Coordinates of C-alpha atoms and ligand atoms in Angstrom, one line a residue:
M637 CA 66.9 74.5 107.5
I638 CA 68.4 77.8 105.8
R639 CA 69.5 77.0 102.3
K640 CA 70.5 80.4 100.9
I641 CA 71.7 83.6 102.6
L642 CA 71.9 87.2 101.4
I643 CA 74.7 89.0 103.0
A644 CA 73.6 92.7 103.5
N645 CA 77.1 94.0 103.9
R646 CA 80.7 94.3 102.3
G647 CA 84.4 93.9 103.3
E648 CA 85.7 91.5 105.7
I649 CA 82.6 90.6 107.6
A650 CA 80.6 89.8 104.2
V651 CA 83.7 87.4 103.4
R652 CA 83.4 86.0 107.1
V653 CA 79.7 85.2 106.6
I654 CA 80.3 83.7 103.1
R655 CA 83.0 81.4 104.7
A656 CA 80.5 80.2 107.3
C657 CA 77.9 79.6 104.7
A658 CA 80.4 77.5 102.5
E659 CA 81.2 75.3 105.4
M660 CA 77.4 74.7 106.3
G661 CA 76.6 74.0 102.5
I662 CA 74.4 77.1 102.3
R663 CA 74.4 79.3 99.2
S664 CA 75.6 82.8 99.6
V665 CA 74.3 86.0 97.8
A666 CA 76.5 89.1 97.8
I667 CA 75.3 92.6 97.2
Y668 CA 77.5 95.4 96.1
A669 CA 77.7 99.2 95.2
D670 CA 79.3 99.6 91.8
S671 CA 82.4 101.0 93.4
D672 CA 82.7 97.7 95.1
R673 CA 82.6 95.6 91.9
Y674 CA 86.1 94.2 92.6
S675 CA 85.6 93.5 96.1
L676 CA 86.4 90.1 97.5
H677 CA 82.9 89.4 98.9
V678 CA 81.7 89.9 95.3
K679 CA 84.3 87.3 94.0
K680 CA 83.6 84.9 96.9
A681 CA 79.9 84.6 97.0
D682 CA 77.8 82.2 94.8
E683 CA 75.9 85.0 93.3
A684 CA 76.3 88.8 93.5
Y685 CA 73.9 91.8 92.5
S686 CA 74.6 95.3 92.0
L687 CA 72.9 98.0 94.2
G688 CA 73.6 100.7 91.8
A689 CA 76.3 103.7 91.6
D690 CA 75.9 105.3 95.0
P691 CA 78.7 103.8 97.2
V692 CA 76.7 103.8 100.5
T693 CA 72.9 104.1 100.1
G694 CA 72.6 100.8 98.4
Y695 CA 73.8 99.0 101.4
L696 CA 71.0 100.9 103.5
N697 CA 68.3 100.4 101.1
I698 CA 66.0 98.1 103.1
H699 CA 63.4 97.5 100.6
R700 CA 65.8 96.9 97.6
I701 CA 67.7 94.5 99.8
V702 CA 64.7 92.5 101.0
N703 CA 63.2 92.4 97.5
L704 CA 66.6 91.2 96.1
A705 CA 66.6 88.4 98.9
L706 CA 63.1 87.3 97.8
E707 CA 63.8 87.5 93.9
T708 CA 67.0 85.3 94.4
G709 CA 65.3 82.6 96.6
C710 CA 67.1 83.4 99.9
D711 CA 65.6 82.2 103.0
A712 CA 67.6 84.5 105.3
I713 CA 69.5 87.8 105.5
H714 CA 72.8 88.2 107.5
P715 CA 73.3 91.9 108.3
G716 CA 77.0 91.8 109.6
Y717 CA 78.0 94.8 111.6
G718 CA 77.6 98.4 110.8
F719 CA 75.2 99.5 108.0
L720 CA 71.8 98.0 108.8
S721 CA 72.8 95.5 111.5
E722 CA 71.2 97.5 114.4
N723 CA 68.3 98.8 112.5
A724 CA 64.9 97.4 114.1
R725 CA 63.0 98.4 110.8
F726 CA 65.1 96.2 108.7
A727 CA 64.5 93.2 111.1
A728 CA 60.8 94.1 111.1
V729 CA 60.5 94.3 107.3
C730 CA 62.4 90.9 107.0
E731 CA 59.9 89.3 109.5
Q732 CA 57.0 90.9 107.6
R733 CA 58.0 89.6 104.2
G734 CA 58.8 86.2 105.3
V735 CA 62.7 86.3 105.2
T736 CA 64.5 85.2 108.3
Y737 CA 66.5 87.9 109.8
I738 CA 69.7 86.5 111.4
G739 CA 69.7 88.3 114.7
P740 CA 67.3 89.2 117.6
S741 CA 63.7 90.3 117.1
A742 CA 63.2 93.8 115.8
E743 CA 61.7 94.7 119.2
V744 CA 64.9 93.7 121.1
I745 CA 67.1 95.6 118.5
R746 CA 65.0 98.7 119.2
R747 CA 65.1 98.4 122.9
M748 CA 68.8 97.6 123.3
G749 CA 69.7 100.2 120.5
D750 CA 68.2 102.9 122.6
K751 CA 70.8 103.3 125.4
T752 CA 68.5 104.8 127.8
E753 CA 65.9 102.1 127.5
A754 CA 68.6 99.4 127.6
R755 CA 69.8 101.1 131.0
K756 CA 66.3 100.9 132.3
A757 CA 65.9 97.2 131.2
M758 CA 69.2 96.2 133.1
V759 CA 68.1 98.3 136.2
T760 CA 65.0 96.2 136.3
A761 CA 66.9 93.0 135.8
G762 CA 69.1 94.0 138.8
I763 CA 72.3 94.5 136.6
P764 CA 74.5 97.3 137.9
V765 CA 74.5 100.1 135.5
T766 CA 76.8 103.2 135.2
P767 CA 75.3 105.9 137.4
G768 CA 73.5 108.5 135.2
T769 CA 70.1 109.8 134.0
N770 CA 67.2 107.5 134.0
E771 CA 65.6 109.4 131.1
N772 CA 66.9 111.3 128.0
L773 CA 67.8 115.0 128.8
K774 CA 65.3 117.6 128.0
D775 CA 67.5 120.6 127.6
L776 CA 70.8 122.2 128.8
D777 CA 69.5 123.4 132.1
E778 CA 68.4 119.8 133.1
A779 CA 71.7 118.5 131.9
L780 CA 73.6 121.1 134.3
Q781 CA 71.3 120.0 137.1
M782 CA 72.0 116.2 136.5
A783 CA 75.6 116.8 136.4
E784 CA 75.5 118.3 139.9
Q785 CA 73.9 115.3 141.1
V786 CA 76.0 112.8 139.1
G787 CA 79.2 114.7 139.8
Y788 CA 81.8 115.8 137.3
P789 CA 83.4 114.5 135.2
V790 CA 80.2 113.3 133.3
M791 CA 79.9 111.7 129.8
L792 CA 77.3 113.2 127.5
K793 CA 76.2 110.4 125.2
A794 CA 74.0 110.0 122.1
T795 CA 71.0 107.7 123.1
S796 CA 71.2 106.0 119.7
G797 CA 75.1 106.2 119.3
G798 CA 77.4 103.5 118.1
G799 CA 80.9 103.2 116.7
G800 CA 82.4 105.3 119.4
R801 CA 80.7 108.5 118.1
G802 CA 78.3 111.1 119.9
I803 CA 80.3 110.7 123.2
R804 CA 81.9 113.7 125.0
R805 CA 83.5 113.9 128.4
C806 CA 82.6 117.1 130.4
D807 CA 84.8 118.0 133.3
S808 CA 82.9 121.2 134.3
A809 CA 79.7 123.0 134.0
D810 CA 81.5 125.3 131.3
D811 CA 82.6 122.2 129.5
L812 CA 79.0 120.9 129.6
R813 CA 77.7 124.1 128.1
R814 CA 80.3 123.9 125.3
N815 CA 79.5 120.3 124.3
Y816 CA 75.7 119.9 124.7
D817 CA 74.8 121.3 121.4
R818 CA 77.7 119.6 119.7
V819 CA 76.7 116.1 120.9
I820 CA 73.1 116.8 119.8
S821 CA 74.2 117.8 116.3
E822 CA 76.8 115.0 116.0
A823 CA 74.0 112.6 117.2
T824 CA 71.3 114.1 114.7
K825 CA 73.8 113.9 111.7
A826 CA 75.2 110.4 112.5
F827 CA 72.1 108.6 114.0
G828 CA 69.1 110.6 113.0
S829 CA 68.2 111.2 116.6
A830 CA 68.9 114.3 118.9
E831 CA 68.2 112.2 122.1
V832 CA 71.1 112.5 124.6
F833 CA 71.7 111.2 128.1
M834 CA 74.4 111.5 130.8
E835 CA 76.5 109.0 132.7
K836 CA 79.1 109.5 135.3
C837 CA 82.4 109.4 133.6
I838 CA 84.2 106.4 134.9
V839 CA 87.8 107.5 135.1
N840 CA 90.5 105.2 133.5
P841 CA 88.0 102.3 133.1
I842 CA 88.8 98.9 131.6
H843 CA 86.3 97.9 128.9
I844 CA 85.1 94.3 129.4
E845 CA 82.5 92.8 127.2
L846 CA 80.9 89.3 127.3
Q847 CA 80.0 87.4 124.1
I848 CA 76.6 85.6 124.6
L849 CA 74.7 83.2 122.4
A850 CA 70.9 82.6 122.9
D851 CA 68.6 80.2 120.9
S852 CA 64.8 80.2 120.7
H853 CA 64.5 77.1 123.0
G854 CA 65.4 79.1 126.2
N855 CA 69.2 78.3 126.1
C856 CA 71.6 81.1 126.7
I857 CA 75.3 80.8 127.2
H858 CA 78.4 83.2 127.3
L859 CA 81.7 82.6 125.6
Y860 CA 83.7 84.7 128.3
E861 CA 85.0 88.1 128.0
R862 CA 87.0 90.3 125.8
D863 CA 89.2 93.3 127.0
C864 CA 88.7 96.1 124.6
S865 CA 90.5 98.7 126.7
I866 CA 93.0 99.6 124.0
Q867 CA 90.9 102.3 122.2
R868 CA 91.4 105.8 120.5
R869 CA 88.6 108.2 120.9
N870 CA 86.3 105.6 122.2
Q871 CA 87.0 103.2 119.2
K872 CA 88.5 100.0 119.7
L873 CA 92.0 99.1 118.3
I874 CA 93.2 96.0 119.9
E875 CA 91.0 93.4 121.7
I876 CA 92.1 90.5 123.9
A877 CA 90.3 87.4 125.0
P878 CA 90.0 86.4 127.9
S879 CA 91.1 89.6 129.7
P880 CA 94.5 89.3 131.3
Q881 CA 93.5 91.9 133.8
L882 CA 90.6 89.8 135.3
D883 CA 90.7 86.6 137.7
E884 CA 88.4 83.7 137.4
A885 CA 86.0 84.7 139.9
Q886 CA 85.3 88.1 138.0
R887 CA 85.1 86.2 134.9
Q888 CA 82.4 83.8 136.4
Y889 CA 80.6 86.7 137.9
L890 CA 80.3 88.7 134.6
G891 CA 79.4 85.7 132.6
G892 CA 76.6 84.9 135.0
L893 CA 75.5 88.5 135.0
S894 CA 75.4 88.7 131.1
V895 CA 73.3 85.7 130.7
I896 CA 70.8 87.2 133.3
A897 CA 70.9 90.3 131.1
A898 CA 70.4 88.6 127.9
K899 CA 67.4 86.4 129.2
S900 CA 65.7 89.4 130.8
V901 CA 65.1 91.0 127.5
G902 CA 64.2 87.8 125.6
Y903 CA 67.4 87.8 123.7
R904 CA 67.9 85.5 120.7
G905 CA 71.1 85.2 118.6
A906 CA 74.8 86.4 119.1
G907 CA 75.2 89.5 121.3
T908 CA 77.5 91.4 123.3
V909 CA 76.9 92.9 126.9
E910 CA 79.5 95.7 127.4
F911 CA 80.6 96.7 130.9
L912 CA 83.1 99.2 132.3
Q913 CA 85.2 98.4 135.4
D914 CA 86.2 101.3 137.5
E915 CA 89.6 101.8 139.4
S916 CA 88.1 100.3 142.6
G917 CA 87.2 97.1 140.6
R918 CA 83.4 97.6 140.4
F919 CA 81.6 96.6 137.2
Y920 CA 78.9 98.6 135.4
F921 CA 76.8 97.8 132.5
M922 CA 77.3 100.2 129.6
E923 CA 75.4 98.8 126.7
M924 CA 74.3 95.7 124.6
N925 CA 75.2 95.2 120.9
T926 CA 72.6 93.2 119.1
R927 CA 74.8 92.0 116.3
V928 CA 77.9 90.1 115.5
Q929 CA 81.0 92.1 116.6
V930 CA 84.1 93.1 114.8
E931 CA 86.1 91.3 117.6
H932 CA 84.0 88.0 117.8
T933 CA 87.0 86.3 116.3
I934 CA 89.0 86.2 119.5
S935 CA 86.2 84.5 121.3
E936 CA 86.1 81.9 118.6
A937 CA 89.9 81.5 119.1
I938 CA 89.8 80.9 122.8
T939 CA 86.6 78.7 122.8
G940 CA 86.6 77.0 119.4
V941 CA 83.0 78.0 118.8
D942 CA 82.1 79.5 115.3
I943 CA 80.0 82.4 116.4
V944 CA 78.6 83.1 112.9
E945 CA 77.7 79.3 112.4
E946 CA 75.8 79.6 115.7
Q947 CA 73.9 82.7 114.5
I948 CA 72.8 80.9 111.4
R949 CA 71.7 77.7 113.3
I950 CA 69.9 79.8 115.9
A951 CA 68.0 81.8 113.2
A952 CA 67.1 78.4 111.7
G953 CA 65.5 77.5 115.0
L954 CA 68.1 74.9 116.0
P955 CA 69.3 74.6 119.6
L956 CA 72.7 75.8 120.6
K957 CA 75.5 73.3 119.6
F958 CA 76.9 73.5 123.2
R959 CA 76.0 73.7 127.0
Q960 CA 77.7 76.2 129.1
D961 CA 79.7 73.5 130.8
Q962 CA 80.9 72.5 127.5
I963 CA 82.7 75.9 126.8
Q964 CA 86.1 76.1 128.0
H965 CA 88.5 79.0 127.4
R966 CA 92.0 78.0 126.4
G967 CA 95.0 80.4 126.1
Y968 CA 94.9 84.0 124.9
A969 CA 93.9 85.6 121.7
I970 CA 94.5 89.2 120.5
Q971 CA 93.0 91.0 117.5
F972 CA 94.7 93.8 115.9
R973 CA 92.3 96.2 113.8
V974 CA 94.7 97.1 110.9
N975 CA 93.3 100.4 109.7
A976 CA 94.1 102.5 106.7
E977 CA 95.4 105.3 108.7
D978 CA 98.7 107.1 109.3
P979 CA 99.5 107.0 113.0
K980 CA 102.2 109.5 112.5
N981 CA 99.8 112.0 111.2
D982 CA 97.0 111.9 113.7
F983 CA 95.6 108.7 112.2
L984 CA 94.8 110.6 109.0
P985 CA 92.7 107.9 106.6
S986 CA 95.1 106.8 104.0
F987 CA 93.2 105.6 100.9
G988 CA 94.6 104.2 97.5
R989 CA 95.8 101.2 95.8
I990 CA 97.5 98.3 97.7
S991 CA 100.6 97.7 95.6
R992 CA 101.6 94.6 97.5
Y993 CA 99.8 92.6 100.2
Y994 CA 100.9 89.5 102.0
A995 CA 98.8 87.9 104.7
P996 CA 100.5 86.8 107.9
G997 CA 100.3 83.0 108.6
G998 CA 101.9 80.3 110.5
P999 CA 100.9 78.8 113.8
G1000 CA 98.1 80.5 115.7
V1001 CA 97.5 83.2 113.2
R1002 CA 94.2 84.2 111.4
T1003 CA 93.8 87.0 109.0
D1004 CA 90.1 88.2 108.2
T1005 CA 90.3 90.7 105.3
A1006 CA 88.8 91.6 102.0
I1007 CA 91.9 93.2 100.6
Y1008 CA 94.5 91.8 98.0
T1009 CA 97.3 93.0 96.1
G1010 CA 96.1 95.5 93.5
Y1011 CA 93.0 96.4 95.4
T1012 CA 92.0 99.9 95.9
I1013 CA 90.8 101.1 99.3
P1014 CA 87.7 103.3 98.6
P1015 CA 87.2 106.4 100.6
Y1016 CA 83.6 105.9 101.5
Y1017 CA 83.8 103.3 104.4
D1018 CA 85.2 102.5 107.6
S1019 CA 89.0 102.5 107.6
M1020 CA 89.6 99.1 108.9
I1021 CA 91.1 97.0 106.1
A1022 CA 92.2 93.7 108.0
K1023 CA 92.0 91.9 111.3
V1024 CA 95.0 90.0 112.5
I1025 CA 94.0 87.5 115.1
V1026 CA 96.6 85.6 117.0
W1027 CA 96.3 82.8 119.6
A1028 CA 98.8 81.2 122.0
L1029 CA 98.6 79.4 125.4
T1030 CA 100.3 82.1 127.6
W1031 CA 100.2 85.9 127.6
D1032 CA 103.7 86.2 127.0
D1033 CA 103.6 83.9 124.0
V1034 CA 100.4 85.6 122.4
I1035 CA 102.4 89.0 122.5
N1036 CA 105.5 87.4 120.9
R1037 CA 103.2 85.8 118.2
G1038 CA 101.4 89.1 117.7
Q1039 CA 105.0 90.7 117.0
R1040 CA 105.8 87.9 114.6
A1041 CA 102.6 87.9 112.8
L1042 CA 102.5 91.7 112.3
D1043 CA 106.1 91.5 111.1
D1044 CA 105.0 88.8 108.6
M1045 CA 102.3 91.0 107.3
V1046 CA 103.1 93.1 104.2
V1047 CA 100.8 96.1 103.2
H1048 CA 102.4 98.5 100.7
G1049 CA 100.9 101.4 99.0
I1050 CA 99.1 102.8 101.9
R1051 CA 99.8 103.7 105.6
T1052 CA 98.3 101.4 108.2
T1053 CA 98.3 101.2 112.0
K1054 CA 100.4 98.1 111.8
P1055 CA 103.7 99.6 113.0
Y1056 CA 101.9 101.4 115.7
Y1057 CA 100.5 98.2 117.2
Q1058 CA 104.1 96.7 117.1
E1059 CA 105.1 99.7 119.4
I1060 CA 102.2 98.9 121.7
L1061 CA 103.1 95.3 121.9
K1062 CA 106.6 96.4 123.1
H1063 CA 105.4 98.7 125.8
P1064 CA 106.2 97.4 129.3
E1065 CA 102.6 98.4 130.8
F1066 CA 101.0 96.4 127.9
R1067 CA 103.2 93.4 128.4
A1068 CA 102.5 93.5 132.1
A1069 CA 98.8 93.5 131.1
H1070 CA 98.2 96.8 132.9
F1071 CA 96.2 99.1 130.9
N1072 CA 92.8 100.9 130.6
T1073 CA 91.1 103.1 128.0
S1074 CA 93.4 106.0 128.6
F1075 CA 96.4 104.0 127.4
V1076 CA 96.6 105.4 123.9
E1077 CA 96.0 108.9 124.9
N1078 CA 98.6 108.6 127.6
H1079 CA 101.3 107.3 125.3
P1080 CA 101.6 109.6 122.3
E1081 CA 105.2 108.8 122.0
L1082 CA 104.1 105.4 120.5
T1083 CA 103.4 107.0 117.3
K1084 CA 107.0 108.3 116.9
Y1085 CA 108.5 104.9 115.5
S1086 CA 111.1 104.7 112.7
D1087 CA 109.4 104.2 109.2
K1088 CA 112.1 101.7 108.0
R1089 CA 111.0 98.7 109.7
N1090 CA 109.7 96.0 107.4
K1091 CA 112.2 93.6 105.9
E1092 CA 111.6 94.7 102.3
D1093 CA 112.3 98.3 103.1
L1094 CA 115.5 97.2 104.9
A1095 CA 116.6 95.2 101.9
A1096 CA 115.9 97.9 99.7
A1097 CA 117.8 100.5 101.9
L1098 CA 120.7 97.9 102.0
A1099 CA 120.7 97.6 98.3
V1100 CA 121.0 101.4 98.0
A1101 CA 123.8 101.6 100.6
I1102 CA 125.9 98.8 98.8
A1103 CA 125.4 100.5 95.4
A1104 CA 126.6 103.8 96.9
H1105 CA 129.5 102.1 98.6
A1106 CA 130.5 100.4 95.3
G1107 CA 130.2 103.9 93.6
L1108 CA 127.4 102.7 91.3
Ligands
ADP1715 P1 82.1 96.6 117.7 O1 81.7 96.9 118.9 O2 81.7 95.4 116.9 O3 83.7 96.7 117.7 P2 82.0 99.0 116.5 O4 81.5 100.0 117.4 O5 83.4 99.3 116.3 O6 81.6 97.5 116.6 O7 81.1 99.3 115.2 C1 81.4 98.4 114.0 C2 81.0 99.1 112.8 O8 79.7 99.5 112.8 C3 81.9 100.4 112.6 O9 82.1 100.4 111.2 C4 80.9 101.5 112.9 O10 81.2 102.7 112.3 C5 79.6 101.0 112.6 N1 78.5 101.4 113.5 C6 78.4 101.0 114.8 N2 77.3 101.5 115.4 C7 76.7 102.3 114.3 C8 75.7 103.1 114.4 N3 74.7 103.2 115.4 N4 75.4 103.7 113.2 C9 76.2 103.6 112.2 N5 77.3 102.9 112.1 C10 77.7 102.2 113.1
ADP1716 P1 79.4 102.9 121.3 O1 78.0 102.5 121.3 O2 79.8 103.9 120.4 O3 80.2 101.7 121.3 P2 79.7 102.8 124.4 O4 78.6 103.4 125.2 O5 79.8 101.4 124.1 O6 79.5 103.6 122.8 O7 81.1 103.6 124.7 C1 82.1 103.4 123.9 C2 83.5 103.7 124.8 O8 83.3 105.1 125.2 C3 83.7 102.8 125.9 O9 84.3 101.7 125.5 C4 84.6 103.8 126.8 O10 85.9 103.7 126.4 C5 84.1 105.1 126.6 N1 82.9 105.4 127.5 C6 81.5 105.2 127.3 N2 80.8 105.5 128.4 C7 81.7 105.9 129.4 C8 81.6 106.4 130.8 N3 80.5 106.5 131.4 N4 82.8 106.6 131.4 C9 83.9 106.4 130.9 N5 84.2 106.0 129.6 C10 83.0 105.7 129.0
MG1717 MG1 80.1 100.1 122.7

C-alpha cells in the first residue's frame, strides 16, 4: 500500500488530494513556491517543502520534485491537473527512480497527449473521430489543401494543446492564411511544440465527456458523462453531470465507447474521454485527458465514487472498488468555476487580497477551494479560485440550489465570475437544458448585471440611504 504521497501541485487540487490522503490514512507532503508560503495546501499537508523563489518553475522542476519525494520517504507522487500532470517525462522519471506515479504509464500519457496520435489510436479502435487530418500539417499549402477536402469552417489545433489554448476557427482560406502562423507560434510558446493539425469545425457542438477508471487488473468502468458546453474561448466555465441534453440510450452508448477507447490504449487510472456532438446528434471523439480533471467533482456527486481515492488505490495496484453494474447515477450536479475575473470588463483577471470570504454551505453544496479571508491571489497562476458544486435530485432543483449557493457565497476584495453565473442560471435556454458551446458568445448581455446584488452590499446601501434620509 501507499503510505506517503508528495503532491506536485498547488491550490484547490492540492487540497483535494491532501483530503483524500487524510481519509485513507496516508501522509501528505506539499511543495510550494515561496510566494505560495501562505497557501492552504501548505497549511493542510502533513509536511511542506519550499521549491524556492520562482513562482512557477519550481512546480515544473521534475528532478527537484522526484528528489524531494525520495528524500522525504514518499512512495508516490500525485500530479493533480495542469503543471506536470500530462508530462510523459515526469511519469517516466518517477518510474525509473522507483516512485509510483499516480496516473497512467508514461507511454499512454505521451500517446494521448499528442492529439494526432490519439486520433489515430481511436480510429484503429473503431471510435468515431472528428473528421480531420490523419497527420500533422507540413505547411500552409497543405493546410489550404486539407481545408478544401474537410470543408470550411475548420479548426486549426495545436497537436500538444491543452487548457483551451492553441485552437482557432477558420471560416475561409483567407482566415486560414491569417491564423496559420499565429497558431504555430501560440503552440510553440505554450506547449513547446510547433505541430498543428486540422479538424472539421463542428458548428454549435455540445461538449460531452466521460469519466473513466481503469485498474491494473483489466477492469475498466465509466462514471457517466459531464456536459461541459458552457465555455468561453474553449475554456470550461460550468459543468453538469449527467448531461440534461442526453437520453439514457446515448448515455449507455458513450459509456461503452469510452471503455473501449480506454481499454484499446491500455489505460490505467482515472481519465476522461472527450466527445463533441453535432447538431444532427452524432458524436465524435475529440481528445483524451490522462489525469484528474477540474470537474471530476460532479461525477463524484452523482455516483458517490471518490475519484481521487480510486486513483490512489489503482496506483497502489489494488482493484477498482466497484463494478460497472454497481455504478448508478442519481440526480444532477453542477460545478461553477469561480474565477478571479471581471465579467463586466471582458473577463480581465482580478488579483489582490480577499478581504472577506464565506464558503457556501447547506444541503447538497460542496466548495473546493484554497482561498480564505486575508489570502492574496497571486497573479502567476490560473484565475480559478474556487469550485462550487451543487447536487439535487432534479434539474429544476439543482438550478435553484445553484442560485442559492452562489447567493450564500461571499468573496470581497476582488471581482469574480460568480454574478455572471447567476445570470446564466436565470436564462430560459439554460433552464430548458438547451445550450451548446456558443451559449456564452451568443449571450453577451449576461455580463450586464447590476453590481449591487449581494446582501451585504444591499445592507450597506440601505444604511447609507437611511442615514441620508435622517439627514446624518
Ligand atoms: P479540465 O479538462 O480538467 O477542465 P483544463 O483544460 O481546464 O482541464 O485544464 C486544467 C488546468 O491545466 C488549467 O489550469 C490549464 O491551464 C492547465 N493545462 C491543461 N493542459 C495544459 C497543457 N497542455 N499545458 C499547460 N497547462 C495546461
Ligand atoms: P483542450 O485540449 O484545450 O481541452 P480540446 O480539443 O478538448 O482542447 O477542445 C477544447 C474546446 O474547443 C472544445 O470543448 C470545443 O468547445 C472546442 N473545439 C475543439 N475542437 C473543435 C471542433 N473540431 N469543432 C468545434 N469545436 C471544437
Ligand atoms: Mg479538452
